[in-house]
CSV table of C-alpha atoms in Angstrom, one decimal:
chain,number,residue,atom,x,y,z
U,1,UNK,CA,27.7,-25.4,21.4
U,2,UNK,CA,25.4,-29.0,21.7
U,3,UNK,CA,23.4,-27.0,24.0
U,4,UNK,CA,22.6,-24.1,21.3
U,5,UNK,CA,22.6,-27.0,18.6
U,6,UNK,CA,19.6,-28.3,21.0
U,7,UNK,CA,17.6,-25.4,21.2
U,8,UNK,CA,18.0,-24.5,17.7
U,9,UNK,CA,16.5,-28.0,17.0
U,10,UNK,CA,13.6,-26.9,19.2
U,11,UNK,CA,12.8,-23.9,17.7
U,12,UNK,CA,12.6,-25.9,14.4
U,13,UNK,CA,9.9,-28.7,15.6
U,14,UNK,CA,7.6,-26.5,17.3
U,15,UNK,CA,6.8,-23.3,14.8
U,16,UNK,CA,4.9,-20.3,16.6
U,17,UNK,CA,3.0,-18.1,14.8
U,18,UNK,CA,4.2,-14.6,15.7
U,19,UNK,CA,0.6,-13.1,15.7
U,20,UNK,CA,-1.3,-15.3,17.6
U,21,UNK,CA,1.5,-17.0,19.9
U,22,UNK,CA,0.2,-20.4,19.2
U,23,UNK,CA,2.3,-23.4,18.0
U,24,UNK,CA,1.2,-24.3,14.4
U,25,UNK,CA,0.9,-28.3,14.2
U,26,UNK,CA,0.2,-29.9,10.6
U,27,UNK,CA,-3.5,-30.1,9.7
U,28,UNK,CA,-5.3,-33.2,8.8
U,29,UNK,CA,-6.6,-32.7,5.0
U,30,UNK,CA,-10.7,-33.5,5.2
U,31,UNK,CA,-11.9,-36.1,4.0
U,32,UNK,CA,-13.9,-35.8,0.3
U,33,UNK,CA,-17.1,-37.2,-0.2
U,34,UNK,CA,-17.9,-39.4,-3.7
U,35,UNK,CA,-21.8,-40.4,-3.9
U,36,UNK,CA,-23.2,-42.9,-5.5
U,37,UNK,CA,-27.8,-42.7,-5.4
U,38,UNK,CA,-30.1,-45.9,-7.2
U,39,UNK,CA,-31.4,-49.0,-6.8
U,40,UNK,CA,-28.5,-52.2,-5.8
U,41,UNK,CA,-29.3,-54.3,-8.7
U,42,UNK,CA,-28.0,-55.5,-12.1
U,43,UNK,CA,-27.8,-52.1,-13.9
U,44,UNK,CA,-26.2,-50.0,-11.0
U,45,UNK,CA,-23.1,-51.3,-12.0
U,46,UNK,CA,-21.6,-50.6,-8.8
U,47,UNK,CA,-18.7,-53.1,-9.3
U,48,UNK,CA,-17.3,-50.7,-11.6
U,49,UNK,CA,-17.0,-47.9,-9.6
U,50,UNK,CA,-15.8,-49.7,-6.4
U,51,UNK,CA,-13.1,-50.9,-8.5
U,52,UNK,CA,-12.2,-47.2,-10.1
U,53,UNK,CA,-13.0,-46.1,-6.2
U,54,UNK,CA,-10.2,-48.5,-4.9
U,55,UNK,CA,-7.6,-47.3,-7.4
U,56,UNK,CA,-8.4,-43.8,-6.2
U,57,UNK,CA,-8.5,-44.7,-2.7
U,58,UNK,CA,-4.4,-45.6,-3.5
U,59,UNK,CA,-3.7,-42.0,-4.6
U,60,UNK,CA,-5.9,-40.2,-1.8
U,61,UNK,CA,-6.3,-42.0,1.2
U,62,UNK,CA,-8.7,-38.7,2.5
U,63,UNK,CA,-11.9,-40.0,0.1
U,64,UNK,CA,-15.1,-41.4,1.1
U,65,UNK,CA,-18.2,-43.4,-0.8
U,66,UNK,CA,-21.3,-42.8,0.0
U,67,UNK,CA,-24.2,-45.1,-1.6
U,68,UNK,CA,-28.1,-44.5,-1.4
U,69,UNK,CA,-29.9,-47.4,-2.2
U,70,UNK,CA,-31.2,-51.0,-1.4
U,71,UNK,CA,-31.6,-53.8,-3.4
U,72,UNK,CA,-30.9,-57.6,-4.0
U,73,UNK,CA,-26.8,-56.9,-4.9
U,74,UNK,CA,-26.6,-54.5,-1.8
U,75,UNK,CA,-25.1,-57.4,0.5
U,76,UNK,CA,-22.8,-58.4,-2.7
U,77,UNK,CA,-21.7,-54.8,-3.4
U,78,UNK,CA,-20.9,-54.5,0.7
U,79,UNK,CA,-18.7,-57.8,0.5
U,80,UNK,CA,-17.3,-56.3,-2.0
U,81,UNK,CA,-16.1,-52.7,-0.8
U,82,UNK,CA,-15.0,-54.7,2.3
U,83,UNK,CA,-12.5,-57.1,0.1
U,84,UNK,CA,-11.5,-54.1,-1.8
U,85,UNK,CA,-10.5,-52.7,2.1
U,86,UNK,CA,-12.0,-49.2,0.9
U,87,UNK,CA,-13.9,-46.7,2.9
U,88,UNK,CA,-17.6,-47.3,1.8
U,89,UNK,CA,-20.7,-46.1,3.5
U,90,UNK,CA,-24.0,-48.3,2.7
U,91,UNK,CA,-27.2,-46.1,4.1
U,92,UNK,CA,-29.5,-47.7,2.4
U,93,UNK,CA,-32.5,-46.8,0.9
U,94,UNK,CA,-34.1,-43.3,2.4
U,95,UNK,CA,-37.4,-42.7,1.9
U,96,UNK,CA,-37.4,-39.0,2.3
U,97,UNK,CA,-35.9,-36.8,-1.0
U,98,UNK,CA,-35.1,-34.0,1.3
U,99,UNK,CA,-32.8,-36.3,2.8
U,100,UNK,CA,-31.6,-37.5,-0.4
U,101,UNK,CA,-31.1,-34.2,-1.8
U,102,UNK,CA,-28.9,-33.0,1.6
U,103,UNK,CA,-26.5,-36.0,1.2
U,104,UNK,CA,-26.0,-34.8,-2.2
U,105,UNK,CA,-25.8,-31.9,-1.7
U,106,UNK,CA,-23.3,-31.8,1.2
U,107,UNK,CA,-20.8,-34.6,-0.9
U,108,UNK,CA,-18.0,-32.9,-2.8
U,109,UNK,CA,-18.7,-35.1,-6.1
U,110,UNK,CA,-21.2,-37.9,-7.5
U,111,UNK,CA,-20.3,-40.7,-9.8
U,112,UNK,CA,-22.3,-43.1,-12.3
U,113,UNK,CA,-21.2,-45.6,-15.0
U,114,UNK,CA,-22.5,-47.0,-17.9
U,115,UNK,CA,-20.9,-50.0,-18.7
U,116,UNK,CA,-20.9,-51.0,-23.2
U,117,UNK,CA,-24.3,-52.9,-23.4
U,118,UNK,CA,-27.4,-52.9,-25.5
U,119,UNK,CA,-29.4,-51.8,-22.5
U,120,UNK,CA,-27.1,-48.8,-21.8
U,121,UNK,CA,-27.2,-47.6,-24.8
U,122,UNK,CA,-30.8,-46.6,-25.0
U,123,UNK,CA,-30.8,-46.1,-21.1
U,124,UNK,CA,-31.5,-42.6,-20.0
U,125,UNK,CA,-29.8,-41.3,-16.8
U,126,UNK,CA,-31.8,-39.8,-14.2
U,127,UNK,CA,-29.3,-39.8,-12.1
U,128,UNK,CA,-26.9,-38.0,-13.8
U,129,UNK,CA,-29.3,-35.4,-14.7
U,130,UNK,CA,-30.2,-35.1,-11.0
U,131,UNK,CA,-26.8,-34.2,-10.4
U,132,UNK,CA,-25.6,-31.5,-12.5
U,133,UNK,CA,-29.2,-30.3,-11.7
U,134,UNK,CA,-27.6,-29.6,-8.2
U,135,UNK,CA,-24.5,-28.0,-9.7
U,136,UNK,CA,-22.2,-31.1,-8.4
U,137,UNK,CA,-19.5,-32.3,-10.2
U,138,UNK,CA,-20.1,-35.7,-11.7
U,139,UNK,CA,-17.7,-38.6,-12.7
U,140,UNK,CA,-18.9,-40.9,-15.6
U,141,UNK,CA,-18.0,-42.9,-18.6
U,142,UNK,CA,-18.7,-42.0,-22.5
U,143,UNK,CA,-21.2,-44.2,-23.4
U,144,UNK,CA,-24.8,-44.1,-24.0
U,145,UNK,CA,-26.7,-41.1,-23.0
U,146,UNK,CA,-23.9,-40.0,-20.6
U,147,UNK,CA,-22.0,-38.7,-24.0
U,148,UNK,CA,-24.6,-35.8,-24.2
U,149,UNK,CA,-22.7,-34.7,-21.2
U,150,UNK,CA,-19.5,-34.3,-21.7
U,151,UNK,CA,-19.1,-30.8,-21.4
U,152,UNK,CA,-20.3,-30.7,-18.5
U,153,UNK,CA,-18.6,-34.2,-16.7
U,154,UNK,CA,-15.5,-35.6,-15.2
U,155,UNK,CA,-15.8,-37.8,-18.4
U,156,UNK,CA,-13.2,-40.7,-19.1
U,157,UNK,CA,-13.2,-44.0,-21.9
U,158,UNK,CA,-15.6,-46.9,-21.0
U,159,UNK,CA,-14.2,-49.5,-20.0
U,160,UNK,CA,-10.5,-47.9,-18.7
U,161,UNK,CA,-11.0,-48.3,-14.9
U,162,UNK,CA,-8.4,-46.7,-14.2
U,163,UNK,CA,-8.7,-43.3,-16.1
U,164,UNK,CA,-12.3,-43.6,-14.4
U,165,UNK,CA,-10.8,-43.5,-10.7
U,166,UNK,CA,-8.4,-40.4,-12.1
U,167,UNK,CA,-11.8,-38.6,-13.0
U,168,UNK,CA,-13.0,-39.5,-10.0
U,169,UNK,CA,-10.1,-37.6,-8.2
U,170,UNK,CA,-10.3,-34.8,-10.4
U,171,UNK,CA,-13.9,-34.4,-9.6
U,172,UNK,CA,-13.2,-34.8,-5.7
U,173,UNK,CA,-10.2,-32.4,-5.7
U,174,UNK,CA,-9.8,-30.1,-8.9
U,175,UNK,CA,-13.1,-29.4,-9.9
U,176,UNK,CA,-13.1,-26.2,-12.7
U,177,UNK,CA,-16.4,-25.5,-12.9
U,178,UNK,CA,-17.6,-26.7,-15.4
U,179,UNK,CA,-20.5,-28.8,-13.5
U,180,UNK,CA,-22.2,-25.0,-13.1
U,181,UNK,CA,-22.5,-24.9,-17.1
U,182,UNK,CA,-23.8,-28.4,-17.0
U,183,UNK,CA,-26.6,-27.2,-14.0
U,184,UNK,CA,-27.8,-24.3,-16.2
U,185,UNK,CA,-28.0,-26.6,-19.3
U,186,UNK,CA,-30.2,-28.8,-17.3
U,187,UNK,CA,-32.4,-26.5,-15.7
U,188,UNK,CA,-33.2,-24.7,-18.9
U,189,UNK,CA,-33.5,-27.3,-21.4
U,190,UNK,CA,-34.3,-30.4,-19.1
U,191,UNK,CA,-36.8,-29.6,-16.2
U,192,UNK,CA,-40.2,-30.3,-16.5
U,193,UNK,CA,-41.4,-26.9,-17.2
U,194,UNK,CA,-38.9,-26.1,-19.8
U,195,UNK,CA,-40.1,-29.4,-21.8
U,196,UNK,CA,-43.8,-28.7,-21.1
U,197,UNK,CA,-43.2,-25.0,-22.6
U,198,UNK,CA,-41.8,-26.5,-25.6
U,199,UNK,CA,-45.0,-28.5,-26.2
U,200,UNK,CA,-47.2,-26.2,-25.7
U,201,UNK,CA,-45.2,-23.7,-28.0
U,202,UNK,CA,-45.4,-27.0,-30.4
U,203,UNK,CA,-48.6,-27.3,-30.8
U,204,UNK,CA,-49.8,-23.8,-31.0
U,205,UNK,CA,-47.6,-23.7,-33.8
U,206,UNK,CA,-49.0,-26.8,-34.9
């Protein structure tokens, strides 16, 4: 009887697939990629979103930061992610938008935040429009010009870090689409062409 118990055991800790003949281990679930592109200085606010990245880091230990930039808070913002004990990747500032536009476009979401200031609230984001340009999904905050967005965002309240890192994770790892409406919004009504073809169309019915 202990001997059947024992190969009953077995059978249970080492699964084979009846089709292929192998054994089935558990899988390791890949890693997700957050990505964070601008300069490293007094209104990249990246303090914000290393905090809201350490709270989501305690949900999902599988997530990644990625930041492009350089600038005189980079060594700051690096102390920083290394006290927080989060996995942050500093590459600096790259020179080639090809490059650029590959890392985005290979991440799984992209994050910015406007804190409440007098600046960001007649701040533009460039960043953000760069994003959903690219169809990614796109964590922010509902302030400023990042409200126009929030159709098409992983929007939460400014200033609640922690509903920030839960929009985060929702962008990472339940994404529903909704970053495709926000692309086509901002290729049709945001590019270049689109606004110089509503000057033009301006003035010759000037």
């Amino acid at each position: 009887m202990a001997s059947n118990q024992k190969k009953f055991a077995k059978k249970q800790e080492i699964q084979t697939n009846s089709k292929s003949g192998k054994s089935q281990t558990p899988t390791r679930e890949k890693t997700k990629t957050l990505i964070f592109t601008g300069h490293l200085n007094a209104s990249s606010y990246l303090e914000e979103i290393l905090k809201a990245f350490k709270l989501a880091s305690t949900k999902r230990s599988n997530i990644k930061l990625v930041i492009i930039g350089d600038g005189y808070k980079k060594n700051a913002y690096q102390k920083m992610a290394k006290r927080l004990n989060i996995n942050a990747e500093f590459l600096g500032y790259i020179s080639n938008q090809e490059v650029v536009a590959d890392h985005i476009a290979r991440s799984n979401a992209c994050v910015v935040y406007y804190p409440k200031t007098l600046g960001n609230k007649y701040r533009c984001s460039m960043k953000l429009r760069e994003y959903l340009a690219m169809g990614k999904p796109a964590a922010c905050n509902d302030f400023g010009d990042l409200k126009r967005f929030k159709k098409y965002t992983y929007m939460s309240k400014t200033g609640n870090i922690e509903a920030f890192s839960d929009q985060i994770l929702k962008a990472l790892f339940n994404p529903d689409k909704r970053e495709l409406l926000g692309m086509f919004y901002v290729r049709k009504n945001l590019s270049w062409d689109s606004i110089i073809d509503k000057m033009l169309k301006r003035i010759e019915n000037a």
